[in-house]
Amino acid sequence: MTKDNIVLARNTDKAPIHPLASQTVAFSHYNNFSAQLPLDPQTGKMVSGGIKEQTEQCFKNNQAITESINHVMSDIIRITVFVTDIKDFEIIDEVYKTFFTTYLPSRTVVAVDALPMNALVQIEALLSNGEGTIPDAPQAGDLIKLTNNTDKAPVNSLSTQTVSFSHYNNLSAQLPIDPKTNRVVVGGIREQTSQCLKNIKSILESIDVPFDDIVKITIFVKNLADIDAVDEVYKTFFPDSAIARAVAYVPARSVVAAAALPMDALVQIEAVVSHGDGTPPQAIEDRHRLILEANNTTEAPICSLATQTVAFSHYNNISAQLPLNPQTGEIVVGGIKEQTEQCLRNIKTIIESVDHVLEDLVKVNIYLKNIANLAAVDEIYGTFFPDGTPARRVVGVSELPKNVLIQIEAIAGNAEGTPPIVK
């Protein structure tokens, strides 16, 4: 594996520029976009109008960024839509269909408590990067995007169940829908959690990928008090195989409180999955059965249901970090500034434990209990990322685990990659 991949951060004045976040950060075969608000790039202010106009502007901003790096909208692998009122999704979908007329990315849809600048909607894209980021040496030419749907899992007319590109599969967030009836399963949180995970498993089986190849799970739950019940079910799915059980492998994980979910579901689960075979024309010797490298350090908080960082190919996926002191397991003393600093320290410790640095981060996702605290968060954030290199997402949620004020997750580049299995 080559070691000269670079983190490539870019901005265009055709889309809103934030002093602490790059519009897109490419690494290896993916471009990670900052979540786009409905801001007019000329004025920096919210566009006039309602949800329709705001949705259009979010997509226009994503399109401007995409085109500024010589890509097209059909290069998008995943779209994530955050909205403050779940009832707005019919209008959002009408706009959505005008930007994706043939190809459909995988998609996650969730209503949250608040968004920056009181926006009604925020839209984020993950983009393929076929040329890679090795200077003057394209990694594999124009890689092929592989899309797949199976009738063993719910089929949605506006999203693809899984989109594979290079060494990752990005799945659409799965609702607790019975694929035979297309309705939410009967029962409560346990039954719904089980159905979400069954749907993910069915999708993976349809493309001959083991369940234990999942590197990151995000659980969107309507009532955070349900998480204990969710975890009871979760533990029956992970680890899934004898090999995974032998090493106690569990994916990186984030738990996010949703204000509402589509179809009034209680839970929705999103998965990012390794793809050891890669997508053509990657050479066989570069792609075959790459190793998942999972790592925990005692210098950061350890959770029995999540691995702190799971590396695969050219990315490290880091579990969401709470402001916990790793020595005591308790929330740090103080307010939002102290909690923000502790979250970022934990991420720094984790990434350094695998011989990387903060400058390797390509994406940071921030979940805030009170969106009004964002200015204080940015004050601390700027001391860790003075150049504003990572792409970024900021979302306001009604509650967080352990009643903390902030939770932060991250994705880092892994220049050295992960090696193939040697038999």
Coordinates of C-alpha atoms in Angstrom, one line a residue:
M1 CA 0.0 0.0 0.0
T2 CA 1.3 3.4 -0.9
K3 CA 1.9 6.0 1.9
D4 CA 1.7 9.2 -0.1
N5 CA -2.0 9.8 -0.1
I6 CA -2.8 13.3 0.8
V7 CA -5.7 15.1 2.6
L8 CA -7.0 17.5 -0.1
A9 CA -9.2 20.2 1.3
R10 CA -10.9 22.6 -1.1
N11 CA -13.4 25.5 -1.2
T12 CA -15.2 27.4 -3.9
D13 CA -16.8 30.8 -3.7
K14 CA -19.7 29.4 -5.6
A15 CA -20.9 27.8 -2.3
P16 CA -20.9 29.2 1.3
I17 CA -17.4 29.2 3.0
H18 CA -17.1 28.6 6.7
P19 CA -13.9 29.6 8.5
L20 CA -13.7 26.4 10.5
A21 CA -14.7 23.8 7.9
S22 CA -13.6 23.0 4.4
Q23 CA -16.4 22.4 1.9
T24 CA -14.9 19.2 0.7
V25 CA -12.0 17.1 2.0
A26 CA -10.9 14.3 -0.4
F27 CA -8.8 11.4 0.7
S28 CA -8.1 8.3 -1.4
H29 CA -11.3 7.5 -3.2
Y30 CA -13.9 9.6 -1.4
N31 CA -14.7 13.3 -1.0
N32 CA -16.3 14.2 2.3
F33 CA -18.5 17.2 2.1
S34 CA -19.5 19.6 4.9
A35 CA -23.2 19.6 5.5
Q36 CA -24.7 22.4 3.5
L37 CA -27.1 24.9 4.9
P38 CA -29.6 26.9 2.6
L39 CA -27.3 29.9 2.5
D40 CA -26.8 32.2 -0.5
P41 CA -23.0 32.0 -1.2
Q42 CA -23.0 35.7 -2.3
T43 CA -24.6 37.1 0.9
G44 CA -23.9 34.3 3.4
K45 CA -27.5 34.7 4.5
M46 CA -30.4 32.3 4.5
V47 CA -32.4 32.3 1.3
S48 CA -35.8 33.7 1.4
G49 CA -38.8 31.4 1.3
G50 CA -39.7 28.1 3.0
I51 CA -38.7 24.5 2.9
K52 CA -38.8 24.2 -0.9
E53 CA -36.5 27.2 -1.4
Q54 CA -34.2 26.1 1.4
T55 CA -33.9 22.5 0.0
E56 CA -33.2 23.8 -3.4
Q57 CA -30.4 26.0 -2.1
C58 CA -28.8 23.2 -0.1
F59 CA -28.7 21.1 -3.2
K60 CA -27.4 24.0 -5.3
N61 CA -24.6 24.4 -2.8
N62 CA -23.7 20.7 -3.0
Q63 CA -23.8 20.8 -6.8
A64 CA -21.6 23.9 -6.9
I65 CA -19.0 22.2 -4.7
T66 CA -19.3 19.0 -6.8
E67 CA -18.7 20.8 -10.0
S68 CA -15.9 22.9 -8.6
I69 CA -13.8 19.7 -8.2
N70 CA -14.7 18.4 -11.7
H71 CA -17.3 15.9 -10.6
V72 CA -21.0 15.5 -11.3
M73 CA -24.0 14.9 -9.1
S74 CA -24.2 11.2 -10.1
D75 CA -20.8 10.8 -8.4
I76 CA -22.6 11.2 -5.0
I77 CA -22.6 7.9 -3.1
R78 CA -24.7 9.0 -0.1
I79 CA -27.0 11.8 0.8
T80 CA -27.9 12.7 4.4
V81 CA -30.9 15.0 5.0
F82 CA -31.5 16.6 8.3
V83 CA -34.8 18.4 8.8
T84 CA -36.5 20.1 11.7
D85 CA -40.0 19.0 10.8
I86 CA -40.5 15.5 9.4
K87 CA -43.7 16.7 7.7
D88 CA -41.6 18.7 5.3
F89 CA -40.3 15.5 3.6
E90 CA -42.9 15.4 0.9
I91 CA -41.7 18.8 -0.3
I92 CA -38.1 17.9 0.1
D93 CA -38.6 14.7 -1.9
E94 CA -40.1 16.7 -4.8
V95 CA -37.0 18.9 -4.9
Y96 CA -34.8 15.8 -4.5
K97 CA -36.2 14.1 -7.6
T98 CA -35.1 17.1 -9.7
F99 CA -31.5 16.6 -8.8
F100 CA -31.4 12.8 -9.1
T101 CA -33.5 11.9 -12.1
T102 CA -31.9 8.5 -12.9
Y103 CA -29.2 7.4 -10.5
L104 CA -30.2 7.3 -6.8
P105 CA -27.6 7.4 -4.0
S106 CA -28.0 5.7 -0.7
R107 CA -29.8 8.0 1.7
T108 CA -30.4 8.8 5.3
V109 CA -33.4 10.9 6.4
V110 CA -33.8 12.2 10.0
A111 CA -35.6 15.0 11.8
V112 CA -33.5 16.7 14.5
D113 CA -34.2 19.2 17.2
A114 CA -32.4 22.2 15.6
L115 CA -30.0 23.2 12.8
P116 CA -27.4 26.1 12.7
M117 CA -28.9 29.5 11.8
N118 CA -32.4 28.2 12.4
A119 CA -32.4 26.5 9.1
L120 CA -35.2 24.1 8.2
V121 CA -33.0 21.7 6.4
Q122 CA -29.4 20.7 6.0
I123 CA -28.1 18.3 3.3
E124 CA -24.8 16.5 3.2
A125 CA -23.1 14.5 0.5
L126 CA -20.4 11.8 0.3
L127 CA -18.8 11.8 -3.1
S128 CA -16.7 9.3 -5.0
N129 CA -13.2 10.2 -6.0
G130 CA -12.1 7.8 -8.7
E131 CA -8.8 9.5 -9.4
G132 CA -7.8 9.2 -5.8
T133 CA -5.4 11.6 -4.0
I134 CA -1.9 10.2 -4.7
P135 CA 0.0 13.2 -6.2
D136 CA 0.5 12.9 -10.0
A137 CA -0.5 9.2 -9.9
P138 CA -4.2 8.3 -10.1
Q139 CA -4.8 5.3 -7.9
A140 CA -7.1 3.2 -10.1
G141 CA -8.5 5.4 -12.9
D142 CA -12.3 5.7 -13.1
L143 CA -13.6 3.2 -10.6
I144 CA -17.1 1.8 -11.2
K145 CA -19.9 2.6 -8.8
L146 CA -21.9 -0.6 -7.9
T147 CA -25.5 -0.2 -6.9
N148 CA -27.7 -2.9 -5.5
N149 CA -31.3 -3.5 -4.3
T150 CA -32.8 -6.7 -3.1
D151 CA -36.4 -7.6 -2.4
K152 CA -35.3 -9.2 0.8
A153 CA -35.1 -5.7 2.3
P154 CA -37.3 -2.6 1.9
V155 CA -37.0 -0.9 -1.5
N156 CA -37.4 2.9 -1.7
S157 CA -38.1 4.7 -4.9
L158 CA -35.8 7.6 -3.9
S159 CA -32.7 5.7 -2.7
T160 CA -30.5 2.7 -3.5
Q161 CA -30.1 0.2 -0.6
T162 CA -26.3 0.0 -1.0
V163 CA -23.8 1.9 -3.2
S164 CA -20.3 0.4 -3.4
F165 CA -17.3 2.4 -4.5
S166 CA -13.7 1.4 -4.1
H167 CA -13.4 -0.4 -0.7
Y168 CA -16.6 0.8 1.0
N169 CA -20.3 0.0 0.8
N170 CA -22.6 2.8 2.0
L171 CA -26.0 1.6 3.0
S172 CA -29.2 3.6 3.1
A173 CA -30.4 4.0 6.7
Q174 CA -32.8 1.1 7.4
L175 CA -36.2 1.6 9.0
P176 CA -38.0 -1.2 10.8
I177 CA -40.0 -2.1 7.7
D178 CA -41.1 -5.6 6.9
P179 CA -40.0 -6.0 3.2
K180 CA -43.0 -8.2 2.5
T181 CA -45.6 -5.7 3.6
N182 CA -43.6 -2.5 3.3
R183 CA -45.0 -1.5 6.8
V184 CA -43.3 -0.9 10.1
V185 CA -43.2 -4.2 12.0
V186 CA -45.6 -4.8 14.8
G187 CA -44.2 -4.3 18.3
G188 CA -42.1 -1.9 20.2
I189 CA -38.4 -0.8 20.2
R190 CA -37.0 -4.3 20.4
E191 CA -38.9 -5.6 17.5
Q192 CA -38.1 -2.5 15.5
T193 CA -34.4 -2.6 16.3
S194 CA -34.3 -6.3 15.2
Q195 CA -36.0 -5.5 11.9
C196 CA -33.6 -2.7 11.1
L197 CA -30.6 -5.0 11.7
K198 CA -32.3 -7.9 9.8
N199 CA -32.7 -5.5 6.8
I200 CA -29.1 -4.5 6.9
K201 CA -28.1 -8.2 7.1
S202 CA -30.3 -9.1 4.1
I203 CA -28.8 -6.3 2.0
L204 CA -25.3 -7.5 2.8
E205 CA -26.1 -11.1 2.1
S206 CA -27.5 -10.0 -1.3
I207 CA -24.0 -8.8 -2.2
D208 CA -22.1 -11.6 -0.5
V209 CA -20.7 -9.5 2.2
P210 CA -20.5 -10.8 5.8
F211 CA -22.3 -8.9 8.6
D212 CA -19.1 -8.5 10.5
D213 CA -17.6 -6.5 7.6
I214 CA -19.6 -3.5 9.0
V215 CA -17.1 -0.8 10.2
K216 CA -19.5 1.8 11.5
I217 CA -23.1 1.8 12.8
T218 CA -25.1 4.9 13.5
I219 CA -28.3 4.4 15.5
F220 CA -31.0 7.1 15.3
V221 CA -33.4 6.6 18.1
K222 CA -36.6 8.6 18.8
N223 CA -36.4 8.2 22.6
L224 CA -32.9 7.9 24.0
A225 CA -34.4 6.1 27.1
D226 CA -34.9 3.2 24.7
I227 CA -31.2 2.7 24.1
D228 CA -30.9 -0.1 26.8
A229 CA -33.6 -2.1 24.9
V230 CA -31.8 -1.3 21.6
D231 CA -28.6 -2.6 23.0
E232 CA -30.1 -5.8 24.2
V233 CA -31.1 -6.6 20.6
Y234 CA -27.8 -5.1 19.3
K235 CA -25.8 -7.6 21.3
T236 CA -27.6 -10.5 19.6
F237 CA -26.3 -9.4 16.2
F238 CA -22.7 -8.4 17.1
P239 CA -20.4 -10.1 16.9
D240 CA -21.9 -12.2 14.2
S241 CA -19.3 -14.9 13.4
A242 CA -17.0 -17.2 15.3
I243 CA -14.0 -15.2 14.0
A244 CA -15.5 -11.9 15.2
R245 CA -16.5 -13.5 18.5
A246 CA -13.0 -14.8 19.0
V247 CA -11.6 -11.2 18.9
A248 CA -14.8 -9.6 20.3
Y249 CA -15.1 -7.4 17.3
V250 CA -17.8 -4.8 17.3
P251 CA -18.0 -1.8 14.8
A252 CA -17.4 1.8 15.6
R253 CA -20.7 3.3 16.7
S254 CA -22.7 6.5 17.3
V255 CA -26.1 6.9 19.0
V256 CA -28.1 10.0 17.9
A257 CA -31.5 11.2 19.3
A258 CA -33.9 11.9 16.5
A259 CA -36.8 14.3 16.9
A260 CA -38.7 12.1 14.4
L261 CA -38.1 9.4 11.9
P262 CA -39.9 8.5 8.6
M263 CA -43.0 6.4 9.0
D264 CA -43.1 7.4 12.7
A265 CA -40.5 4.7 13.4
L266 CA -38.8 4.5 16.8
V267 CA -35.4 3.6 15.5
Q268 CA -33.4 3.8 12.2
I269 CA -29.9 2.3 11.7
E270 CA -27.3 3.3 9.2
A271 CA -24.3 1.1 8.3
V272 CA -20.9 1.7 6.6
V273 CA -19.4 -1.5 5.4
S274 CA -16.0 -2.6 4.2
H275 CA -15.7 -3.9 0.6
G276 CA -12.6 -6.0 0.4
D277 CA -13.1 -6.8 -3.2
G278 CA -13.1 -3.2 -4.2
T279 CA -14.8 -2.0 -7.4
P280 CA -13.3 -2.4 -10.9
P281 CA -10.9 -1.6 -12.3
Q282 CA -9.0 -2.0 -9.0
A283 CA -6.3 -4.6 -9.4
I284 CA -6.9 -7.9 -7.7
E285 CA -3.6 -7.7 -5.8
D286 CA -4.7 -4.3 -4.3
R287 CA -8.1 -5.3 -3.2
H288 CA -8.4 -8.8 -2.1
R289 CA -9.8 -9.5 1.5
L290 CA -8.2 -6.5 3.2
I291 CA -8.0 -6.7 7.0
L292 CA -10.2 -4.8 9.4
E293 CA -8.0 -3.2 12.0
A294 CA -10.0 -2.4 15.2
N295 CA -8.3 -0.6 18.0
N296 CA -9.1 0.6 21.6
T297 CA -6.8 2.5 23.9
T298 CA -7.2 2.8 27.7
E299 CA -6.3 6.5 27.3
A300 CA -9.8 7.2 25.9
P301 CA -13.2 6.0 27.1
I302 CA -13.9 2.4 26.2
C303 CA -17.4 1.1 25.5
S304 CA -18.2 -2.7 25.3
L305 CA -20.6 -2.2 22.4
A306 CA -18.3 -0.1 20.2
T307 CA -14.7 -0.1 19.0
Q308 CA -13.0 3.3 19.3
T309 CA -11.6 3.2 15.8
V310 CA -12.0 0.7 13.0
A311 CA -9.6 1.1 10.1
F312 CA -10.3 -0.4 6.7
S313 CA -8.4 0.4 3.5
H314 CA -7.7 4.1 3.6
Y315 CA -10.1 5.2 6.3
N316 CA -10.4 5.1 10.1
N317 CA -13.9 5.3 11.4
I318 CA -14.1 6.7 14.9
S319 CA -16.9 6.1 17.4
A320 CA -18.8 9.2 18.7
Q321 CA -17.0 10.5 21.7
L322 CA -18.7 11.8 24.8
P323 CA -17.0 14.3 27.2
L324 CA -15.8 11.6 29.5
N325 CA -12.6 11.5 31.5
P326 CA -11.1 8.1 30.5
Q327 CA -9.6 7.6 33.9
T328 CA -12.8 8.0 35.8
G329 CA -15.4 7.3 33.2
E330 CA -17.3 10.4 34.5
I331 CA -18.4 13.5 32.6
V332 CA -15.7 16.3 32.9
V333 CA -16.5 19.1 35.3
G334 CA -17.6 22.4 33.6
G335 CA -19.8 23.5 30.8
I336 CA -19.9 23.4 27.0
K337 CA -16.3 24.5 26.5
E338 CA -14.9 21.9 28.9
Q339 CA -17.0 19.2 27.4
T340 CA -16.1 20.2 23.8
E341 CA -12.4 20.1 24.7
Q342 CA -12.7 16.7 26.3
C343 CA -14.5 15.2 23.3
L344 CA -11.8 16.5 21.0
R345 CA -9.0 15.3 23.4
N346 CA -10.5 11.8 23.3
I347 CA -10.5 11.9 19.5
K348 CA -7.0 13.1 19.5
T349 CA -5.9 10.4 21.9
I350 CA -7.6 7.7 19.8
I351 CA -6.1 8.8 16.5
E352 CA -2.7 9.2 18.0
S353 CA -2.9 5.7 19.5
V354 CA -3.0 4.3 15.9
D355 CA 0.0 6.5 14.9
H356 CA -2.0 9.2 13.2
V357 CA -2.5 12.9 13.9
L358 CA -5.5 15.3 14.0
E359 CA -4.4 16.7 10.6
D360 CA -5.5 13.3 9.2
L361 CA -9.1 13.9 10.0
V362 CA -11.3 14.4 6.9
K363 CA -14.7 14.8 8.6
V364 CA -16.0 15.8 12.0
N365 CA -19.7 15.5 13.1
I366 CA -20.9 17.5 16.1
Y367 CA -24.1 16.8 17.9
L368 CA -25.2 19.6 20.3
K369 CA -27.9 19.5 23.0
N370 CA -28.3 23.3 22.6
I371 CA -27.5 24.7 19.2
A372 CA -27.1 28.1 20.9
N373 CA -23.8 26.8 22.3
L374 CA -22.2 26.6 18.8
A375 CA -20.2 29.8 19.2
A376 CA -18.6 28.5 22.4
V377 CA -18.0 25.1 20.7
D378 CA -16.3 26.9 17.8
E379 CA -14.0 28.8 20.1
I380 CA -12.6 25.5 21.4
Y381 CA -12.8 23.7 18.0
G382 CA -10.7 26.4 16.4
T383 CA -7.8 25.6 18.8
F384 CA -7.8 22.0 17.5
F385 CA -8.4 22.8 13.8
P386 CA -7.0 26.3 13.2
D387 CA -6.9 25.7 9.4
G388 CA -10.5 24.4 9.3
T389 CA -9.4 21.4 7.3
P390 CA -12.0 18.7 8.1
A391 CA -15.4 18.9 6.5
R392 CA -18.0 19.3 9.2
R393 CA -21.6 18.6 10.2
V394 CA -23.4 20.4 13.1
V395 CA -26.8 19.2 14.3
G396 CA -28.9 20.1 17.4
V397 CA -30.5 17.2 19.2
S398 CA -32.9 17.1 22.1
E399 CA -30.8 14.8 24.3
L400 CA -27.5 13.0 24.3
P401 CA -26.2 9.9 26.2
K402 CA -25.5 10.5 29.9
N403 CA -27.2 13.9 29.5
V404 CA -24.0 15.5 28.2
L405 CA -24.0 18.7 26.2
I406 CA -22.0 17.6 23.2
Q407 CA -21.0 14.4 21.3
I408 CA -18.4 14.4 18.5
E409 CA -17.5 11.7 15.9
A410 CA -14.8 11.7 13.2
I411 CA -13.5 10.0 10.1
A412 CA -9.7 10.0 9.5
G413 CA -7.6 9.1 6.5
N414 CA -5.4 6.0 6.8
A415 CA -2.6 6.7 4.3
E416 CA -0.9 3.3 4.8
G417 CA -4.1 1.4 4.2
T418 CA -4.8 -2.0 5.7
P419 CA -3.0 -5.1 4.4
P420 CA -4.5 -8.1 2.6
I421 CA -5.0 -11.4 4.4
V422 CA -2.0 -13.6 3.9
K423 CA -2.8 -17.3 3.6

